[in-house]
XYZ file of C-alpha atoms in Angstrom:
657
model
C 0.000 0.000 0.000
C 2.794 2.407 0.909
C 4.603 1.531 -2.311
C 1.483 2.385 -4.308
C 1.077 5.688 -2.445
C 4.698 6.602 -3.072
C 4.397 5.786 -6.779
C 1.153 7.762 -7.076
C 2.408 11.015 -5.550
C 5.834 10.879 -7.177
C 4.041 10.467 -10.515
C 1.716 13.381 -9.688
C 4.669 15.625 -8.891
C 6.110 14.784 -12.274
C 2.823 15.215 -14.178
C -0.064 16.948 -12.342
C -2.525 16.023 -15.126
C -2.485 12.463 -13.803
C -4.680 13.557 -10.888
C -7.721 13.450 -13.166
C -7.055 9.869 -14.230
C -6.053 8.623 -10.774
C -8.734 10.421 -8.756
C -11.389 11.832 -11.085
C -11.873 9.666 -14.147
C -14.689 7.214 -14.696
C -12.358 4.343 -13.721
C -10.316 6.243 -11.141
C -7.910 4.219 -9.051
C -9.320 5.329 -5.701
C -12.773 3.800 -6.204
C -11.346 0.735 -7.930
C -8.827 0.109 -5.160
C -11.456 0.676 -2.461
C -13.790 -1.905 -4.009
C -13.496 -5.059 -1.830
C -14.158 -7.199 -4.928
C -11.050 -5.896 -6.669
C -7.376 -5.022 -6.501
C -5.379 -5.421 -3.322
C -8.278 -7.003 -1.389
C -7.732 -10.199 -3.376
C -4.145 -10.273 -2.143
C -5.204 -9.678 1.462
C -7.760 -12.514 1.373
C -5.127 -14.991 0.188
C -2.632 -13.819 2.814
C -5.275 -14.333 5.492
C -6.251 -17.854 4.373
C -2.778 -19.180 3.435
C -4.196 -22.664 2.767
C -4.503 -23.943 -0.804
C -7.082 -26.608 0.070
C -9.347 -24.013 1.651
C -8.808 -21.624 -1.268
C -9.834 -24.336 -3.747
C -12.828 -25.339 -1.620
C -14.032 -21.740 -1.260
C -13.524 -21.158 -4.983
C -15.704 -24.206 -5.661
C -18.540 -22.853 -3.503
C -18.225 -19.470 -5.225
C -18.289 -21.130 -8.648
C -21.545 -22.966 -7.893
C -23.247 -19.780 -6.681
C -21.887 -17.817 -9.623
C -23.094 -20.435 -12.102
C -26.624 -20.265 -10.674
C -26.707 -16.462 -10.628
C -25.268 -16.008 -14.130
C -27.642 -18.609 -15.565
C -30.517 -16.653 -14.038
C -29.186 -13.441 -15.625
C -29.088 -15.143 -19.029
C -32.672 -16.305 -18.520
C -33.684 -12.674 -17.881
C -31.797 -11.569 -20.986
C -33.585 -14.089 -23.174
C -36.929 -13.220 -21.581
C -36.697 -9.429 -21.899
C -34.283 -9.094 -24.824
C -31.732 -6.921 -23.005
C -29.171 -6.899 -20.199
C -30.972 -4.177 -18.222
C -31.211 -6.492 -15.195
C -27.479 -7.260 -15.137
C -25.808 -5.413 -12.280
C -22.688 -4.097 -14.063
C -23.715 -3.549 -17.693
C -24.909 -0.038 -18.522
C -25.609 -0.766 -22.188
C -28.626 -2.998 -21.828
C -29.030 -3.623 -25.555
C -25.435 -4.776 -26.029
C -24.998 -7.766 -28.313
C -22.779 -9.541 -25.802
C -21.894 -9.320 -22.134
C -18.150 -9.216 -21.554
C -18.414 -9.161 -17.766
C -20.768 -12.138 -17.611
C -18.531 -14.108 -19.984
C -15.446 -13.725 -17.802
C -17.348 -14.334 -14.578
C -18.843 -17.512 -16.018
C -15.525 -18.789 -17.374
C -14.037 -18.489 -13.886
C -16.814 -20.729 -12.580
C -16.155 -23.115 -15.478
C -12.406 -23.362 -14.789
C -12.970 -24.019 -11.085
C -15.504 -26.753 -11.858
C -13.196 -28.273 -14.467
C -10.386 -28.295 -11.901
C -12.593 -30.118 -9.401
C -13.501 -32.568 -12.179
C -9.795 -33.322 -12.683
C -8.979 -33.510 -8.970
C -11.990 -35.594 -7.882
C -12.747 -37.349 -11.190
C -16.246 -35.866 -10.974
C -18.442 -36.344 -14.040
C -21.022 -33.887 -12.680
C -18.428 -31.123 -12.349
C -17.178 -31.905 -15.859
C -20.712 -31.525 -17.237
C -21.262 -28.274 -15.349
C -17.873 -26.948 -16.495
C -18.706 -27.683 -20.134
C -22.120 -26.057 -19.775
C -20.653 -22.944 -18.110
C -17.947 -22.646 -20.777
C -20.480 -22.975 -23.587
C -22.604 -20.246 -22.030
C -19.526 -18.061 -21.546
C -18.435 -18.432 -25.172
C -21.947 -17.899 -26.535
C -22.880 -14.811 -24.525
C -19.450 -13.412 -23.648
C -16.416 -11.936 -25.382
C -13.921 -13.733 -27.612
C -11.256 -13.578 -24.911
C -12.808 -16.420 -22.897
C -11.675 -18.877 -25.595
C -8.071 -17.809 -25.002
C -8.466 -18.421 -21.266
C -9.713 -21.958 -21.895
C -6.742 -22.702 -24.159
C -4.334 -21.257 -21.580
C -5.887 -23.391 -18.844
C -5.536 -26.569 -20.933
C -1.898 -25.766 -21.667
C -1.042 -25.078 -18.026
C -2.757 -28.281 -16.873
C -0.720 -30.338 -19.354
C 2.523 -28.644 -18.351
C 2.248 -28.275 -14.587
C -0.306 -30.786 -13.286
C -0.387 -33.886 -15.516
C 2.412 -36.344 -14.755
C 5.404 -35.673 -12.555
C 7.083 -33.143 -14.830
C 6.268 -30.655 -17.550
C 8.516 -32.627 -19.907
C 7.039 -35.261 -22.212
C 8.528 -38.685 -21.421
C 7.384 -42.289 -21.001
C 6.209 -41.759 -17.416
C 4.284 -38.547 -18.037
C 2.850 -39.432 -21.461
C -0.058 -41.553 -20.166
C -1.027 -38.966 -17.572
C -0.997 -36.148 -20.120
C -2.976 -38.307 -22.544
C -5.674 -38.837 -19.890
C -5.768 -35.088 -19.364
C -6.200 -34.553 -23.100
C -9.049 -37.082 -23.180
C -10.810 -35.237 -20.363
C -10.290 -31.939 -22.180
C -11.723 -33.549 -25.323
C -14.874 -34.666 -23.477
C -15.117 -31.194 -21.973
C -14.958 -29.592 -25.446
C -17.674 -31.941 -26.731
C -19.931 -30.775 -23.884
C -19.116 -27.158 -24.797
C -20.138 -27.756 -28.423
C -23.358 -29.528 -27.376
C -24.210 -26.607 -25.095
C -23.690 -24.043 -27.871
C -25.303 -26.049 -30.675
C -28.261 -27.630 -28.881
C -28.843 -26.592 -25.260
C -28.744 -22.816 -25.836
C -31.070 -22.826 -28.910
C -33.538 -25.168 -27.184
C -33.545 -22.980 -24.089
C -34.133 -19.881 -26.220
C -37.170 -21.528 -27.807
C -38.563 -22.486 -24.403
C -38.068 -18.991 -22.989
C -39.847 -17.459 -25.987
C -42.926 -19.441 -24.995
C -42.920 -17.514 -21.701
C -42.620 -14.046 -23.233
C -46.387 -13.561 -23.819
C -46.908 -14.092 -20.087
C -44.546 -11.241 -19.182
C -45.467 -7.575 -19.243
C -43.701 -6.095 -22.251
C -40.754 -3.904 -21.324
C -39.272 -1.250 -23.547
C -35.764 0.137 -23.138
C -35.297 3.820 -23.948
C -32.157 5.643 -25.008
C -31.058 8.960 -23.468
C -33.374 10.808 -25.870
C -36.382 8.802 -24.714
C -36.585 6.840 -27.947
C -37.193 3.039 -27.912
C -34.103 0.901 -28.429
C -34.538 -1.600 -31.196
C -33.547 -5.010 -29.789
C -32.695 -7.508 -32.496
C -32.674 -11.284 -32.235
C -29.524 -12.263 -30.374
C -26.700 -13.953 -32.246
C -23.475 -14.882 -30.485
C -20.738 -12.393 -31.278
C -18.015 -14.952 -30.575
C -19.618 -17.735 -32.627
C -20.255 -15.325 -35.502
C -16.606 -14.229 -35.508
C -15.432 -17.860 -35.600
C -17.811 -18.824 -38.435
C -16.940 -15.698 -40.444
C -13.204 -16.226 -39.924
C -12.926 -12.944 -38.004
C -12.026 -14.299 -34.574
C -8.597 -12.627 -34.677
C -9.862 -9.424 -36.310
C -8.528 -6.364 -34.517
C -11.102 -4.021 -32.950
C -8.727 -1.230 -31.975
C -6.186 -2.903 -29.718
C -3.324 -2.599 -32.206
C -3.830 1.167 -32.166
C -3.843 1.207 -28.365
C -0.777 -1.010 -28.104
C 1.030 1.191 -30.611
C 0.223 4.265 -28.509
C 1.329 2.532 -25.297
C 4.597 1.603 -27.017
C 5.004 5.242 -28.044
C 4.542 6.146 -24.384
C 7.356 3.767 -23.475
C 9.647 5.145 -26.194
C 8.865 8.678 -25.011
C 10.299 7.788 -21.571
C 11.951 4.344 -21.752
C 13.768 4.435 -18.409
C 11.146 5.549 -15.875
C 8.015 5.563 -18.049
C 5.020 7.899 -17.828
C 4.369 7.204 -14.147
C 1.616 5.459 -12.213
C -1.543 5.370 -14.364
C 0.522 7.181 -17.001
C -0.758 5.043 -19.854
C -4.277 6.368 -19.155
C -3.112 9.902 -19.795
C -0.845 9.099 -22.741
C -3.368 6.855 -24.512
C -6.469 8.766 -23.393
C -5.373 11.971 -25.099
C -4.890 10.143 -28.382
C -7.589 7.460 -28.443
C -11.060 6.826 -27.065
C -9.983 3.816 -24.945
C -7.885 5.296 -22.191
C -5.711 2.374 -21.109
C -3.295 -0.158 -22.605
C -5.368 -3.377 -22.672
C -2.162 -5.391 -22.194
C -0.140 -5.900 -19.017
C 3.214 -5.752 -20.821
C 2.453 -2.485 -22.614
C 0.834 -1.104 -19.458
C 3.927 -1.743 -17.329
C 6.249 -0.536 -20.096
C 4.320 2.695 -20.541
C 3.944 3.333 -16.807
C 7.364 2.335 -15.483
C 9.632 1.914 -18.501
C 12.435 -0.620 -18.195
C 11.599 -1.155 -14.523
C 8.119 -2.286 -15.560
C 9.608 -4.851 -17.934
C 11.913 -6.142 -15.193
C 8.987 -6.399 -12.756
C 6.972 -8.494 -15.219
C 10.007 -10.684 -15.966
C 10.482 -11.332 -12.229
C 6.778 -12.120 -11.881
C 6.934 -14.710 -14.684
C 10.196 -16.205 -13.391
C 8.865 -16.839 -9.876
C 5.592 -18.152 -11.318
C 7.259 -20.775 -13.509
C 9.702 -21.701 -10.754
C 6.897 -22.272 -8.261
C 4.762 -24.249 -10.715
C 7.692 -26.480 -11.701
C 8.566 -27.106 -8.067
C 5.061 -28.260 -7.041
C 4.031 -30.338 -10.051
C 0.703 -32.147 -9.622
C -0.163 -30.513 -6.285
C -3.309 -28.741 -5.067
C -1.190 -25.612 -4.932
C -0.620 -25.878 -8.672
C -4.324 -26.452 -9.310
C -5.166 -23.205 -7.544
C -2.380 -21.317 -9.306
C -3.463 -22.680 -12.704
C -7.039 -21.458 -12.154
C -6.042 -17.907 -11.290
C -3.059 -17.903 -13.644
C -5.402 -18.759 -16.514
C -7.691 -15.905 -15.514
C -4.670 -13.570 -15.609
C -4.248 -14.332 -19.322
C -7.085 -11.843 -19.782
C -4.533 -9.125 -18.990
C -2.908 -9.742 -22.374
C -6.000 -8.423 -24.169
C -8.076 -6.464 -21.652
C -8.418 -5.037 -18.137
C -5.637 -3.629 -15.943
C -3.394 -5.409 -13.469
C -3.938 -2.548 -11.021
C -7.611 -3.380 -10.468
C -8.010 -6.953 -11.729
C -8.891 -9.107 -8.717
C -7.571 -12.380 -10.173
C -4.129 -10.832 -10.713
C -3.886 -9.751 -7.085
C -5.136 -13.141 -5.910
C -2.434 -14.770 -8.020
C 0.115 -12.369 -6.543
C -0.998 -13.509 -3.092
C -0.501 -17.140 -4.144
C 3.050 -16.267 -5.199
C 3.714 -14.634 -1.832
C 2.546 -17.594 0.236
C 4.148 -20.071 -2.168
C 7.615 -18.520 -2.119
C 7.512 -17.195 1.483
C 9.163 -14.136 -0.019
C 8.127 -11.698 2.693
C 9.203 -13.902 5.611
C 12.623 -14.455 4.041
C 13.492 -10.774 4.255
C 15.318 -9.701 7.402
C 13.011 -7.978 9.918
C 15.231 -4.893 10.120
C 15.303 -4.630 6.341
C 11.505 -4.955 6.234
C 11.115 -2.238 8.860
C 13.509 0.008 6.977
C 11.601 -0.467 3.735
C 8.267 0.292 5.394
C 9.577 3.440 7.105
C 11.282 4.628 3.922
C 8.130 4.201 1.870
C 6.081 5.915 4.590
C 8.404 8.934 4.605
C 8.487 9.103 0.800
C 4.683 8.907 0.664
C 4.173 11.684 3.222
C 6.780 14.008 1.708
C 5.650 13.505 -1.894
C 1.967 13.873 -0.957
C 2.675 17.078 0.953
C 4.751 18.508 -1.885
C 2.038 17.734 -4.419
C -0.768 19.281 -2.331
C 1.354 22.411 -1.771
C 2.039 22.825 -5.491
C -1.456 21.880 -6.616
C -3.196 24.267 -4.218
C -1.360 27.103 -5.966
C -2.990 26.111 -9.251
C -6.571 26.748 -8.098
C -8.872 28.359 -10.654
C -12.359 27.423 -9.459
C -14.209 28.827 -6.451
C -16.932 26.658 -4.914
C -20.295 28.020 -6.045
C -22.858 28.351 -3.251
C -26.547 29.156 -3.657
C -28.709 31.219 -1.299
C -31.972 30.971 -3.265
C -33.583 28.331 -5.498
C -32.164 28.613 -9.021
C -33.268 27.008 -12.285
C -30.804 26.242 -15.055
C -33.118 25.330 -17.921
C -31.432 23.983 -21.055
C -32.362 22.515 -24.427
C -30.432 20.185 -26.713
C -30.760 18.830 -30.260
C -31.971 22.237 -31.386
C -34.669 22.381 -34.073
C -37.210 25.033 -35.092
C -39.468 24.336 -32.095
C -36.747 25.487 -29.682
C -37.870 29.073 -30.279
C -41.336 28.121 -29.056
C -39.738 26.662 -25.911
C -37.974 29.982 -25.373
C -41.229 31.942 -25.726
C -43.106 29.739 -23.238
C -40.326 30.031 -20.655
C -40.048 33.804 -21.206
C -43.796 34.204 -20.665
C -43.331 32.766 -17.177
C -40.306 34.902 -16.343
C -37.513 32.450 -17.152
C -34.597 32.477 -19.516
C -32.675 29.422 -20.595
C -29.731 27.952 -22.447
C -29.682 26.154 -25.798
C -26.761 23.929 -26.709
C -26.095 24.575 -30.387
C -24.806 21.990 -32.812
C -22.761 24.602 -34.638
C -19.862 22.488 -35.886
C -19.189 21.857 -39.566
C -19.997 18.411 -40.941
C -17.240 16.305 -42.466
C -18.425 15.343 -45.991
C -16.944 11.842 -45.660
C -19.044 11.180 -42.562
C -22.170 12.479 -44.269
C -21.926 9.751 -46.900
C -21.269 6.936 -44.451
C -24.134 6.789 -41.936
C -24.256 4.028 -39.326
C -26.325 0.910 -39.890
C -30.095 1.445 -39.485
C -29.694 5.240 -39.377
C -31.384 7.281 -42.085
C -29.819 10.311 -43.716
C -32.581 12.457 -42.223
C -31.411 11.626 -38.676
C -27.911 12.670 -39.573
C -28.405 16.248 -40.728
C -26.776 19.250 -39.117
C -29.548 20.566 -36.872
C -28.612 23.891 -35.342
C -31.149 26.733 -35.293
C -31.200 29.120 -38.226
C -29.341 32.367 -37.617
C -32.412 34.599 -37.548
C -34.010 32.470 -34.818
C -30.813 32.576 -32.773
C -30.673 36.369 -32.986
C -34.348 36.685 -31.983
C -33.815 34.369 -29.014
C -30.660 36.240 -28.028
C -32.588 39.523 -28.062
C -35.149 37.911 -25.731
C -32.414 37.119 -23.181
C -31.727 33.508 -24.178
C -28.216 32.039 -23.912
C -26.288 29.632 -26.120
C -23.542 27.096 -25.407
C -21.655 24.445 -27.378
C -23.719 21.331 -27.996
C -20.902 19.643 -29.788
C -21.791 18.076 -33.052
C -24.267 15.236 -33.413
C -21.437 13.001 -34.438
C -22.060 9.771 -36.325
C -19.983 7.656 -33.975
C -18.982 9.386 -30.702
C -16.896 6.376 -29.684
C -14.202 7.058 -32.290
C -13.993 10.845 -32.171
C -10.297 11.694 -32.329
C -8.998 14.743 -30.421
C -8.033 16.598 -33.590
C -11.566 16.084 -34.951
C -13.105 17.340 -31.728
C -10.838 20.383 -31.813
C -11.835 21.060 -35.428
C -15.507 21.088 -34.451
C -14.771 23.303 -31.451
C -12.975 25.870 -33.580
C -15.810 25.948 -36.108
C -18.238 26.514 -33.218
C -16.094 29.381 -31.915
C -16.176 30.939 -35.382
C -19.965 30.564 -35.612
C -20.505 32.129 -32.164
C -18.246 35.050 -33.087
C -20.088 35.522 -36.373
C -23.396 35.808 -34.496
C -21.892 38.027 -31.737
C -22.709 35.425 -29.088
C -20.603 35.155 -25.908
C -18.096 32.361 -26.357
C -19.318 29.042 -25.003
C -18.286 28.167 -21.456
C -20.344 24.959 -21.267
C -20.308 21.830 -23.394
C -22.798 19.028 -23.924
C -21.077 16.013 -25.522
C -22.759 14.335 -28.500
C -25.131 11.499 -27.627
C -24.598 12.301 -23.930
C -21.316 10.329 -23.996
C -19.705 12.170 -21.108
C -17.016 9.548 -20.479
C -13.516 10.073 -19.096
C -11.850 10.654 -22.462
C -14.332 13.299 -23.635
C -14.299 14.939 -20.210
C -10.499 15.148 -20.104
C -10.255 16.573 -23.623
C -12.931 19.173 -22.857
C -12.098 20.325 -19.335
C -9.439 22.833 -20.395
C -11.740 24.441 -22.974
C -14.995 24.696 -21.009
C -16.041 25.588 -17.496
C -18.913 23.113 -17.368
C -19.806 19.815 -19.028
C -23.458 18.795 -18.916
C -24.836 15.267 -19.041
C -28.370 13.926 -18.926
C -29.785 11.951 -16.011
C -33.071 10.567 -14.733
C -34.998 12.430 -12.065
C -34.751 9.554 -9.557
C -30.957 9.424 -9.817
C -30.311 13.146 -9.499
C -30.190 15.630 -6.655
C -30.235 19.439 -6.835
C -26.917 21.192 -6.240
C -26.555 23.058 -2.950
C -23.028 23.874 -4.057
C -20.986 23.179 -7.178
C -17.382 22.057 -6.877
C -14.983 21.709 -9.801
C -15.467 17.936 -10.277
C -19.239 18.490 -10.268
C -18.869 21.266 -12.844
C -17.155 18.764 -15.117
C -20.223 16.497 -14.981
C -23.234 18.618 -14.197
C -26.200 16.262 -14.234
C -29.330 17.675 -15.827
C -32.702 16.040 -15.229
C -34.195 14.949 -18.535
C -37.501 16.730 -19.173
C -38.990 13.591 -20.715
C -39.578 12.459 -17.123
C -42.052 15.346 -16.742
C -44.938 13.181 -17.884
C -48.021 12.123 -15.942
C -46.372 8.904 -14.754
C -43.194 10.532 -13.377
C -44.349 14.104 -12.741
C -44.617 13.540 -9.003
C -40.915 12.586 -8.831
C -40.008 15.609 -10.937
C -41.941 17.954 -8.661
C -40.253 16.384 -5.622
C -36.922 17.218 -7.261
C -38.012 20.852 -7.665
C -39.360 20.995 -4.098
C -36.056 19.723 -2.730
C -34.211 22.396 -4.696
C -36.594 25.014 -3.329
C -36.316 23.863 0.300
C -32.509 23.609 0.133
C -32.024 26.872 -1.799
C -30.299 24.773 -4.428
C -29.792 24.651 -8.174
C -32.143 22.571 -10.326
C -30.709 21.664 -13.730
C -33.201 20.586 -16.399
C -32.621 19.598 -20.015
C -35.333 19.490 -22.663
C -34.686 17.454 -25.766
C -36.848 18.988 -28.453
C -38.250 15.637 -29.560
C -39.703 14.870 -26.124
C -42.021 17.660 -25.020
C -45.471 19.138 -25.463
C -46.817 22.621 -24.804
C -49.071 21.524 -21.937
C -46.293 19.811 -19.979
C -43.822 22.660 -20.488
C -46.400 25.263 -19.457
C -47.244 23.271 -16.331
C -43.540 22.968 -15.498
C -42.903 26.697 -15.986
C -45.898 27.647 -13.794
C -44.802 25.185 -11.099
C -41.246 26.548 -11.045
C -42.522 30.135 -10.969
C -44.909 29.441 -8.074
C -42.056 27.815 -6.134
C -40.009 31.004 -6.434
C -37.249 29.799 -8.756
C -35.037 32.310 -10.522
C -33.205 31.699 -13.785
C -29.466 31.327 -14.002
C -27.249 30.653 -17.018
C -23.897 28.986 -17.563
C -22.387 32.386 -18.300
C -23.464 33.557 -14.833
C -22.214 30.348 -13.209
C -18.887 30.858 -14.954
C -18.557 34.312 -13.409
C -19.273 32.876 -9.955
C -16.888 29.942 -10.262
C -14.036 31.175 -12.410
C -14.118 34.965 -12.272
C -15.134 35.679 -8.687
C -11.975 37.686 -8.032
C -11.717 36.225 -4.533
C -8.571 34.735 -3.030
C -8.806 30.949 -3.158
C -7.809 29.481 0.200
C -6.830 25.990 1.371
C -10.394 25.104 2.322
C -11.565 25.923 -1.184
C -8.790 23.738 -2.607
C -9.823 20.666 -0.637
C -13.521 21.259 -1.408
C -12.697 21.052 -5.105
C -10.438 18.000 -5.111
C -11.459 14.743 -6.719
C -11.014 12.992 -3.367
C -13.696 15.239 -1.865
C -15.941 14.328 -4.785
C -15.380 10.620 -4.129
C -16.267 11.094 -0.453
C -19.438 12.994 -1.386
C -20.512 10.159 -3.680
C -19.908 7.559 -0.976
C -21.790 9.371 1.791
C -24.531 10.495 -0.606
């Protein structure tokens, strides 16, 4: 822990921009490391148990429970046509479930191990079933884990040695036969059991109340008949087709070459790759360590592999090897996905190495004490130095509210936005419209996504005369980005090109330059946020009324993800929740942020909303006014203000609610 702290703050002293990725990004290290299901907690559990038989037994119990739960989740998917019920998958209409696939393959490998150790036919059948499910519904990577497991079992469990000789040949042949039976069960599961189950579940669908998933605009998501992504890629000969990893690995290698000795620092690959690509980490443990720690990262991985192979060779055919093979196989995922810093199976495997080699106990007590004290001192000094330097870079003053305020915004501007402005003005409110004022790339115009018509892809900002009329009526305008065809692949230079064209358009119309930004398709992820935070004072995202609270204050991290309640929830079914949101803002003298998407409103609902807000005593506020309060207050920014606006404070606020 002290080593990690020392590495973090030394890296921050070298590159302060890392604080966003370590503390503030969507996958920040603080929340990942604090999650008891991940990271160092896996290591601690192993160090507490220190018994391979118990570890294998507990893994078996976990595998059975996991198999039952994941099978139930698949049943729900087949019944409702989406993954909306799955606890860790935001994209309910996704064609596959990566998380479920890897969770299920862990259960499969544990059950297969028990089948080998106890010669259990039942466990072999369950392992084959779980693997088939994992391959069918999960990502392609699970196939690689199965192959790695088979290879490790042949090398380090079958026979008395990893070498192929007369004594070990029969044992390895028996292992191969078992693997063959296992693969037959996998094929039967994919080819027969899954299709039959799908047919049976379809018979139940008429008995279930129809559910409809909506996108962030309130439009129904079209859910197509499910076809296995992995099976399709195998049949089409595209199993090894690259989906972007070569680009990421190339960037991570560039990060290593940029600083080959000490690397980019802790989490440095997130910053280096995130600036240049939409996936902000290396997706490969070798490139991750190389980019973060340079040559020292390579040496650390080499030492890790050396001790692993030494320990496996030393304990051939033992329960210890069975446990290490399970978690070692799961670590193969780190060659194509995830990060060693937060991947629980990696830290569990690291714990197995510690108890297997007795590495810690071999070190002299005085040396251990010296190392601990040294790391403690380095951590304290580096943390203090960073806080001292960073507090001098303050630019944002915490915004506090003393009366209920309404920040009313519109997106996806079309002609009817002017009518919205008139209705709000009639009730004494102004508002903000996010303009799509960027210039379309002709190449993108001719290459629309699948199932998207040309009409949905047109540039849709208000005409200039309407903008000038609305401006004269006291309406404000900010940057709505561009309704980009594919927000997942927007490169930084493309985003900058759109931003500059928006700046030019605002200047042409004599509008104040935009201080707020609403990303296209509401994709306010870490990469877009990081690329935008130096150019805008606020970044707005859409949220549901039940998941959003009014803002009593606004800190800098909150300004970078200001959650606006989607006006589509102001219907008869959800209006009570919406009014409760407004009442809470009124009672707390807080800021209510509302976004109206022009496709999801009617005059009656908007009029009712405006009257309700007026009767509650709300006053309008704009992003331009918020910018003056937060960035141009002219006040001296003290230490208290600094800590209020740190990402750590934001994490604490999220935890305590």
